[in-house]
Amino acid sequence: MPPAESDENSAHCELGYGQGLSINIHAAATQGKYFDTDFNPSHAAHANELCTASKCGAKFFDDSFEEMLHRDDLPQFDSISLHGIWSWISEENQAHIVEFARKFLKPGGVFYNSYNCYPGWSPGAPLRELFILHDKYAHKSSKTFNRVEEALKFTEELLNKNPAYFQRVPDVKNVFNTARKLSHDYLAHEYFNRDWICMYFSEVAEILQAAKLDFACTTEIVETLDNYNFSQDNLAFINGIENSIMREQIKDYFRNRQFRKDIYIRGARRLPEFERVERILSTNYVLMTKDKFPQSVAVPAGNVTLTENVAEKIYNYLAAEDYAPKNFKAFLEKNPDISKATMFQAIVLLMRNGNIMPCQSEVTIQHVKPYCVNLNKYICKRAYDSDDLQFLANPVTGGGFPLTKMERVFLAAEYEGITGVDELANYAWKIFSARGLSLVKAGKSLNGAEENLAEFKNMAQSFTENRLPILKALQII
Ligand SMILES: C[S@@+](CC[C@H](N)C(=O)[O-])C[C@H]1O[C@@H](n2cnc3c(N)ncnc32)[C@H](O)[C@@H]1O
């Protein structure tokens, strides 16, 4: 397993970072050096703009994957990540990525890859083929939006004729109805991209062997507990399969999975159970909202009820001392009636539900905090005119933290030292009125300063009571 936390000597790489918000958040909120690429120069320019704001020193190139492979100024990486890339590039580019991992990932390094997979995509694949066929041979418009719409209409007409294929595979209609509701932008990327290669988990695992990569786990924390994912009967069948690749593949049949987020390790070493539990218990955790814990959490195998007494004790423990991060070793010493197994299940369920998150060490938090604040100030200011950057850098967890546009505007004021409900409301109204904007409540645009300020005060009240304490606990401010 990789070290639990990235230190200043570690190096990380993201291939195909898109607009670059998430990689900038990670580069600001964790220790280590970042070297990333996306061949779209406007993506690289945007990623560099965010990096100039955070001053964290990450490098964002506009190299293609092939060019990145031949660079001679890269270190050996502790992690290489790609999200939303693998299924939408050519085989040739997949080969460049595998070679990149073989050449640049350290032994023990982590490789993250997400991709569309079979068998879940089985009804979707012929549908995509229809869209692509129409777009290649029968489209009339040159505009992407219209081309997507034309292909959708054509497919709808075909479905209405009820051809034998759709009678034999009735789920195609459901997939089409779901796709119909998605935005044309999303559809253009998911269904109309020139390259599209959908694979089984086992195929990807075999390809990645060329880079000496072993499958470790998925990023879904709940999948660490098999009984939350499969019935006992199914689990007995799965556990009867000796080969680990085959076992993981069969899980996809039980789940009918169509998208995977996998973690591979170059030379995986399984931790002994005792060490694994010790690491989990001695990690600090923090509350992500002030909301009390739910009574039950949805998992793939159904709903799991949290032991009420345990959930309340954990909540009170983490809420104490102004929500400061704490580990569960100390908690278990104070609550000897709670077993380690119960504690582990509670941690998994609460993380799955977004109630708690693991934290970085205090040394790391203090090191990364200034970069996070620099980036967050920029993101909050940008909320005056746009709603495009919806996450902030969280120094305590090392990841992102979502805030609404109004919350970001209030936080911009707090960064300037402006605080208190009336002051926050006045600040927000000044920004809105200067742009000729008004708030909309229940579908109705509010009129003038009085109506707007009253509503801004409600929002500022809620922000101050519910969000600000958590933002302070997360050291975002
Ligand atoms: C679907 S986007 C995913 C972006 C981001 N990872 C995300 O999940 O939001 C794919 C990105 O990969 C980049 N890309 C595609 N092929 C590439 C190549 N051969 N070399 C470098 N970047 C590439 C594109 O410019 C695009 O930004």
mmCIF file of C-alpha atoms in Angstrom, residues 158-291:
data_model
loop_
_atom_site.group_PDB
_atom_site.id
_atom_site.type_symbol
_atom_site.label_atom_id
_atom_site.label_comp_id
_atom_site.label_asym_id
_atom_site.label_seq_id
_atom_site.Cartn_x
_atom_site.Cartn_y
_atom_site.Cartn_z
ATOM 1 C CA LEU A 158 -36.262 3.739 -34.917
ATOM 2 C CA LEU A 159 -37.203 2.637 -31.396
ATOM 3 C CA ASN A 160 -40.866 3.440 -32.136
ATOM 4 C CA LYS A 161 -40.749 0.992 -35.068
ATOM 5 C CA ASN A 162 -39.889 -1.686 -32.493
ATOM 6 C CA PRO A 163 -37.177 -3.584 -34.453
ATOM 7 C CA ALA A 164 -36.461 -7.158 -33.329
ATOM 8 C CA TYR A 165 -33.173 -6.136 -31.687
ATOM 9 C CA PHE A 166 -34.935 -3.792 -29.258
ATOM 10 C CA GLN A 167 -37.592 -6.411 -28.530
ATOM 11 C CA ARG A 168 -34.884 -8.896 -27.532
ATOM 12 C CA VAL A 169 -32.903 -6.325 -25.517
ATOM 13 C CA PRO A 170 -35.658 -4.226 -23.923
ATOM 14 C CA ASP A 171 -33.264 -2.350 -21.614
ATOM 15 C CA VAL A 172 -32.033 -0.319 -24.604
ATOM 16 C CA LYS A 173 -35.245 1.748 -24.397
ATOM 17 C CA ASN A 174 -34.571 2.597 -20.742
ATOM 18 C CA VAL A 175 -30.993 3.579 -21.564
ATOM 19 C CA PHE A 176 -32.266 5.790 -24.391
ATOM 20 C CA ASN A 177 -34.874 7.451 -22.137
ATOM 21 C CA THR A 178 -32.184 8.197 -19.553
ATOM 22 C CA ALA A 179 -29.820 9.541 -22.228
ATOM 23 C CA ARG A 180 -32.628 11.737 -23.632
ATOM 24 C CA LYS A 181 -32.742 13.641 -20.322
ATOM 25 C CA LEU A 182 -29.001 14.401 -20.269
ATOM 26 C CA SER A 183 -27.561 17.683 -21.516
ATOM 27 C CA HIS A 184 -26.424 17.775 -25.148
ATOM 28 C CA ASP A 185 -22.928 18.729 -23.974
ATOM 29 C CA TYR A 186 -22.694 15.618 -21.827
ATOM 30 C CA LEU A 187 -24.120 13.432 -24.604
ATOM 31 C CA ALA A 188 -21.631 14.853 -27.101
ATOM 32 C CA HIS A 189 -18.749 13.734 -24.866
ATOM 33 C CA GLU A 190 -20.201 10.409 -23.708
ATOM 34 C CA TYR A 191 -21.787 9.143 -26.926
ATOM 35 C CA PHE A 192 -20.403 11.153 -29.854
ATOM 36 C CA ASN A 193 -16.678 11.194 -29.094
ATOM 37 C CA ARG A 194 -14.666 9.879 -32.056
ATOM 38 C CA ASP A 195 -12.765 7.385 -29.906
ATOM 39 C CA TRP A 196 -14.760 5.183 -27.586
ATOM 40 C CA ILE A 197 -13.465 1.899 -26.246
ATOM 41 C CA CYS A 198 -15.516 0.132 -23.606
ATOM 42 C CA MET A 199 -13.805 -2.760 -21.808
ATOM 43 C CA TYR A 200 -14.350 -5.399 -19.187
ATOM 44 C CA PHE A 201 -12.467 -4.955 -15.920
ATOM 45 C CA SER A 202 -10.422 -8.078 -16.724
ATOM 46 C CA GLU A 203 -9.283 -6.612 -20.070
ATOM 47 C CA VAL A 204 -8.046 -3.406 -18.423
ATOM 48 C CA ALA A 205 -6.303 -5.408 -15.678
ATOM 49 C CA GLU A 206 -4.502 -7.486 -18.323
ATOM 50 C CA ILE A 207 -3.396 -4.419 -20.319
ATOM 51 C CA LEU A 208 -2.040 -2.744 -17.191
ATOM 52 C CA GLN A 209 0.090 -5.777 -16.345
ATOM 53 C CA ALA A 210 2.539 -4.449 -18.964
ATOM 54 C CA ALA A 211 3.245 -1.593 -16.522
ATOM 55 C CA LYS A 212 3.557 -4.082 -13.628
ATOM 56 C CA LEU A 213 0.316 -2.801 -12.104
ATOM 57 C CA ASP A 214 -1.741 -4.904 -9.673
ATOM 58 C CA PHE A 215 -5.401 -4.160 -9.033
ATOM 59 C CA ALA A 216 -5.779 -2.966 -5.423
ATOM 60 C CA CYS A 217 -9.347 -1.726 -4.923
ATOM 61 C CA THR A 218 -11.943 0.721 -6.227
ATOM 62 C CA THR A 219 -12.280 4.243 -4.815
ATOM 63 C CA GLU A 220 -15.712 3.396 -3.370
ATOM 64 C CA ILE A 221 -15.027 3.022 0.346
ATOM 65 C CA VAL A 222 -18.164 0.909 0.829
ATOM 66 C CA GLU A 223 -16.652 -1.798 -1.380
ATOM 67 C CA THR A 224 -14.179 -2.635 1.373
ATOM 68 C CA LEU A 225 -17.078 -4.428 3.102
ATOM 69 C CA ASP A 226 -18.413 -7.137 0.783
ATOM 70 C CA ASN A 227 -21.562 -7.784 2.810
ATOM 71 C CA TYR A 228 -22.718 -4.197 2.094
ATOM 72 C CA ASN A 229 -22.531 -4.959 -1.623
ATOM 73 C CA PHE A 230 -23.818 -8.502 -2.144
ATOM 74 C CA SER A 231 -26.309 -10.897 -0.582
ATOM 75 C CA GLN A 232 -24.809 -13.715 1.495
ATOM 76 C CA ASP A 233 -25.721 -16.197 -1.218
ATOM 77 C CA ASN A 234 -24.013 -14.157 -3.958
ATOM 78 C CA LEU A 235 -21.019 -13.573 -1.744
ATOM 79 C CA ALA A 236 -20.585 -17.314 -1.184
ATOM 80 C CA PHE A 237 -20.528 -17.757 -4.977
ATOM 81 C CA ILE A 238 -18.021 -14.896 -5.454
ATOM 82 C CA ASN A 239 -15.731 -16.116 -2.680
ATOM 83 C CA GLY A 240 -15.671 -19.577 -4.246
ATOM 84 C CA ILE A 241 -13.670 -18.102 -7.172
ATOM 85 C CA GLU A 242 -9.969 -18.448 -6.543
ATOM 86 C CA ASN A 243 -8.508 -16.054 -9.133
ATOM 87 C CA SER A 244 -8.692 -12.435 -7.940
ATOM 88 C CA ILE A 245 -9.188 -10.905 -11.420
ATOM 89 C CA MET A 246 -12.003 -13.300 -12.209
ATOM 90 C CA ARG A 247 -13.551 -12.668 -8.773
ATOM 91 C CA GLU A 248 -13.543 -8.904 -9.321
ATOM 92 C CA GLN A 249 -14.964 -9.361 -12.826
ATOM 93 C CA ILE A 250 -17.815 -11.532 -11.554
ATOM 94 C CA LYS A 251 -18.696 -8.802 -9.035
ATOM 95 C CA ASP A 252 -19.365 -6.520 -12.041
ATOM 96 C CA TYR A 253 -21.878 -9.081 -13.347
ATOM 97 C CA PHE A 254 -23.669 -9.094 -9.994
ATOM 98 C CA ARG A 255 -23.662 -5.278 -9.872
ATOM 99 C CA ASN A 256 -24.219 -4.808 -13.630
ATOM 100 C CA ARG A 257 -21.542 -2.166 -13.325
ATOM 101 C CA GLN A 258 -21.019 0.293 -16.198
ATOM 102 C CA PHE A 259 -18.341 2.602 -14.788
ATOM 103 C CA ARG A 260 -15.336 1.803 -12.647
ATOM 104 C CA LYS A 261 -12.955 3.941 -10.613
ATOM 105 C CA ASP A 262 -9.979 1.660 -9.953
ATOM 106 C CA ILE A 263 -6.787 1.934 -7.990
ATOM 107 C CA TYR A 264 -3.791 -0.123 -9.093
ATOM 108 C CA ILE A 265 -0.430 -0.367 -7.365
ATOM 109 C CA ARG A 266 2.916 -1.127 -8.877
ATOM 110 C CA GLY A 267 3.702 -4.095 -6.685
ATOM 111 C CA ALA A 268 0.742 -4.317 -4.286
ATOM 112 C CA ARG A 269 1.501 -5.447 -0.747
ATOM 113 C CA ARG A 270 -1.546 -6.292 1.350
ATOM 114 C CA LEU A 271 -1.313 -4.943 4.885
ATOM 115 C CA PRO A 272 -1.897 -7.420 7.698
ATOM 116 C CA GLU A 273 -5.439 -6.967 9.105
ATOM 117 C CA PHE A 274 -4.113 -5.674 12.454
ATOM 118 C CA GLU A 275 -2.007 -2.939 10.813
ATOM 119 C CA ARG A 276 -4.877 -1.971 8.523
ATOM 120 C CA VAL A 277 -7.250 -1.481 11.459
ATOM 121 C CA GLU A 278 -4.582 0.373 13.458
ATOM 122 C CA ARG A 279 -3.993 2.813 10.574
ATOM 123 C CA ILE A 280 -7.714 3.424 10.156
ATOM 124 C CA LEU A 281 -8.245 4.013 13.865
ATOM 125 C CA SER A 282 -5.239 6.280 14.342
ATOM 126 C CA THR A 283 -6.139 8.498 11.379
ATOM 127 C CA ASN A 284 -7.885 11.750 12.321
ATOM 128 C CA TYR A 285 -11.444 12.348 11.039
ATOM 129 C CA VAL A 286 -13.499 15.511 10.755
ATOM 130 C CA LEU A 287 -17.217 16.276 10.399
ATOM 131 C CA MET A 288 -18.135 17.598 6.952
ATOM 132 C CA THR A 289 -21.483 19.121 7.976
ATOM 133 C CA LYS A 290 -23.173 20.203 11.189
ATOM 134 C CA ASP A 291 -26.120 17.906 10.365
#
